Short mmCIF file of C-alpha atoms in Angstrom, two decimals:
data_model
loop_
_atom_site.label_atom_id
_atom_site.label_comp_id
_atom_site.label_asym_id
_atom_site.label_seq_id
_atom_site.Cartn_x
_atom_site.Cartn_y
_atom_site.Cartn_z
CA UNK A 1 -1.31 8.39 26.62
CA UNK A 2 -0.90 10.88 23.79
CA UNK A 3 0.46 8.28 21.94
CA UNK A 4 -2.46 6.28 22.35
CA UNK A 5 -4.33 9.03 21.06
CA UNK A 6 -2.32 9.76 17.88
CA UNK A 7 -2.96 6.13 17.22
CA UNK A 8 -6.53 6.29 17.66
CA UNK A 9 -6.69 8.98 15.25
CA UNK A 10 -4.05 7.36 12.33
CA UNK A 11 -5.90 3.88 13.07
CA UNK A 12 -9.20 5.49 12.02
CA UNK A 13 -7.91 7.94 9.33
CA UNK A 14 -5.72 4.94 7.42
CA UNK A 15 -9.23 2.10 8.06
CA UNK A 16 -11.77 4.92 6.87
CA UNK A 17 -9.37 5.75 3.62
CA UNK A 18 -8.90 2.39 2.65
CA UNK A 19 -12.54 1.85 2.67
CA UNK A 20 -13.23 4.71 0.85
CA UNK A 21 -10.28 3.39 -1.53
CA UNK A 22 -11.91 0.56 -2.29
CA UNK A 23 -15.46 1.44 -2.21
CA UNK A 24 -15.60 4.48 -4.67
CA UNK A 25 -16.38 4.49 -8.04
CA UNK A 26 -14.77 7.69 -8.81
CA UNK A 27 -10.82 6.63 -9.90
CA UNK A 28 -9.32 9.94 -8.88
CA UNK A 29 -11.32 10.08 -5.26
CA UNK A 30 -9.59 6.31 -4.69
CA UNK A 31 -5.99 7.87 -5.67
CA UNK A 32 -6.59 10.69 -3.59
CA UNK A 33 -8.25 8.62 -0.73
CA UNK A 34 -5.05 5.96 -1.40
CA UNK A 35 -2.63 8.78 -0.66
CA UNK A 36 -4.52 9.37 2.53
CA UNK A 37 -3.85 6.00 3.69
CA UNK A 38 -0.19 6.51 2.91
CA UNK A 39 -0.04 9.50 4.70
CA UNK A 40 -1.49 7.51 7.62
CA UNK A 41 0.69 4.79 7.65
CA UNK A 42 3.45 7.41 7.89
CA UNK A 43 2.08 9.04 10.50
CA UNK A 44 2.37 5.11 12.34
CA UNK A 45 5.93 5.01 11.79
CA UNK A 46 6.61 8.75 13.23
CA UNK A 47 4.73 7.87 15.66
CA UNK A 48 6.89 4.70 16.59
CA UNK A 49 9.99 6.63 15.86
CA UNK A 50 11.35 5.36 13.16
CA UNK A 51 11.27 8.51 11.06
CA UNK A 52 13.54 7.40 8.00
CA UNK A 53 10.38 4.88 7.22
CA UNK A 54 8.13 7.51 7.87
CA UNK A 55 10.17 9.77 5.51
CA UNK A 56 10.80 6.90 2.76
CA UNK A 57 7.11 6.53 2.92
CA UNK A 58 6.26 10.12 2.08
CA UNK A 59 8.96 10.98 -0.38
CA UNK A 60 8.35 7.13 -2.39
CA UNK A 61 5.46 5.89 -1.81
CA UNK A 62 2.28 9.31 -0.64
CA UNK A 63 4.69 11.14 -3.45
CA UNK A 64 5.95 9.32 -6.05
CA UNK A 65 3.82 6.28 -6.21
CA UNK A 66 0.62 8.11 -6.10
CA UNK A 67 1.68 10.69 -8.54
CA UNK A 68 2.63 8.15 -11.43
CA UNK A 69 -0.92 6.96 -10.35
CA UNK A 70 -2.60 9.88 -11.27
CA UNK A 71 -0.99 10.30 -14.13
CA UNK A 72 -1.09 7.30 -15.77
CA UNK A 73 -4.55 8.10 -14.41
CA UNK A 74 -4.69 11.24 -16.48
CA UNK A 75 -2.87 9.21 -19.32
CA UNK A 76 -6.07 7.51 -20.12
CA UNK A 77 -8.44 9.17 -22.38
CA UNK A 78 -11.74 10.67 -20.16
CA UNK A 79 -13.97 9.01 -23.00
CA UNK A 80 -12.89 5.48 -21.25
CA UNK A 81 -13.51 6.76 -17.92
CA UNK A 82 -16.96 8.96 -18.21
CA UNK A 83 -19.62 6.61 -17.10
CA UNK A 84 -17.58 3.70 -16.40
CA UNK A 85 -19.57 2.05 -13.55
CA UNK A 86 -19.37 -1.77 -12.41
CA UNK A 87 -22.71 -3.40 -10.91
CA UNK A 88 -21.83 -5.88 -7.68
CA UNK A 89 -23.51 -8.65 -8.06
CA UNK A 90 -24.56 -10.65 -4.68
CA UNK A 91 -22.41 -13.90 -5.49
CA UNK A 92 -18.82 -11.79 -6.01
CA UNK A 93 -19.87 -10.09 -2.09
CA UNK A 94 -20.04 -13.29 -1.00
CA UNK A 95 -17.14 -14.76 -2.07
CA UNK A 96 -14.97 -11.39 -1.33
CA UNK A 97 -16.34 -11.81 1.93
CA UNK A 98 -15.09 -15.71 1.79
CA UNK A 99 -11.92 -14.97 0.44
CA UNK A 100 -11.12 -11.95 2.75
CA UNK A 101 -12.73 -14.64 5.93
CA UNK A 102 -10.19 -16.74 4.45
CA UNK A 103 -7.35 -14.55 4.61
CA UNK A 104 -7.72 -13.94 7.74
CA UNK A 105 -7.99 -16.97 8.90
CA UNK A 106 -4.57 -17.91 7.33
CA UNK A 107 -3.01 -15.08 9.50
CA UNK A 108 -4.01 -15.83 12.80
CA UNK A 109 -3.41 -20.06 12.33
CA UNK A 110 0.30 -18.60 11.29
CA UNK A 111 0.39 -15.91 13.92
CA UNK A 112 -0.46 -18.95 16.40
CA UNK A 113 1.64 -21.43 14.60
CA UNK A 114 4.88 -18.62 15.02
CA UNK A 115 3.38 -18.65 18.82
CA UNK A 116 3.91 -14.38 17.55
CA UNK A 117 1.15 -13.48 20.84
CA UNK A 118 3.64 -15.10 23.35
CA UNK A 119 6.38 -13.13 22.04
CA UNK A 120 4.95 -9.58 21.89
CA UNK A 121 3.53 -10.76 25.85
CA UNK A 122 7.03 -11.42 26.97
CA UNK A 123 8.70 -8.82 24.64
CA UNK A 124 11.00 -5.97 26.00
CA UNK A 125 12.62 -3.33 24.16
CA UNK A 126 13.70 -4.06 21.71
CA UNK A 127 17.15 -1.94 20.41
CA UNK A 128 17.45 0.18 17.72
CA UNK A 129 18.51 -0.55 14.55
CA UNK A 130 21.30 1.41 13.20
CA UNK A 131 20.98 3.85 9.71
CA UNK A 132 23.30 2.09 8.13
CA UNK A 133 22.59 -1.07 8.68
CA UNK A 134 18.96 0.10 7.28
CA UNK A 135 20.52 1.74 4.05
CA UNK A 136 22.73 -0.78 3.69
CA UNK A 137 19.37 -3.46 3.64
CA UNK A 138 18.12 -1.17 1.19
CA UNK A 139 20.50 -0.76 -0.88
CA UNK A 140 22.37 -3.95 -1.33
CA UNK A 141 22.07 -6.87 -3.65
CA UNK A 142 23.45 -9.83 -1.45
CA UNK A 143 21.04 -12.04 0.30
CA UNK A 144 18.47 -10.53 2.65
CA UNK A 145 19.14 -7.42 0.85
CA UNK A 146 15.92 -5.49 -1.06
CA UNK A 147 17.65 -3.63 -4.13
CA UNK A 148 16.44 -6.17 -7.40
CA UNK A 149 13.46 -6.84 -5.99
CA UNK A 150 12.58 -2.75 -5.60
CA UNK A 151 14.77 -3.09 -9.22
CA UNK A 152 11.63 -5.06 -10.55
CA UNK A 153 8.75 -3.60 -8.95
CA UNK A 154 9.60 -0.48 -10.56
CA UNK A 155 9.68 -2.14 -14.09
CA UNK A 156 6.93 -3.62 -13.56
CA UNK A 157 4.49 -0.48 -12.82
CA UNK A 158 6.32 0.88 -15.90
CA UNK A 159 5.09 -1.89 -18.04
CA UNK A 160 1.54 -1.47 -16.29
CA UNK A 161 2.32 1.99 -17.49
CA UNK A 162 2.33 1.55 -20.69
CA UNK A 163 0.30 -1.57 -21.12
CA UNK A 164 -2.71 0.69 -20.12
CA UNK A 165 -1.47 3.76 -22.63
CA UNK A 166 -1.32 1.44 -24.99
CA UNK A 167 -4.42 0.01 -24.22
CA UNK A 168 -6.24 3.35 -24.18
CA UNK A 169 -4.54 4.31 -27.50
CA UNK A 170 -6.00 0.63 -29.22
CA UNK A 171 -9.65 2.50 -27.94
CA UNK A 172 -9.17 6.12 -29.19
CA UNK A 173 -7.95 4.38 -32.35
CA UNK A 174 -11.86 2.96 -33.27
#
């Protein structure tokens, strides 16, 4: 019962922070709400006894990635961010809602196609994956291992930050 209550609290925190993250007009507040979302996801990992994933979520995403976003935001000139306001047209809201419904319908179709609901209903407690298997999967470079995608993502994020700095520098010179 306590796990259910904790899950409900974490779910409300995650959903509330995610909604506030995408609806706020202040970019630093959006980064702060993103931090709350990532901490909530780590809380769910800890609730499920996935301590390795919870610790990785806190150290890599909540710690590293969010700090990188904040540093990138701080590097952009304050003049660029001041008074930045986007007016949302009604047609954009309708298009966004239709895209969200299309994505939700796609997820439901995939769930039914793969008979995921039937598997979840008949699933018993699965055996725990040993920590060395998780470590080898995360740091291996063979098929179904993740070190190469992690490296591509880090290079991509670095390129995005450099591009943002270059755009901010061009606006300062003008």
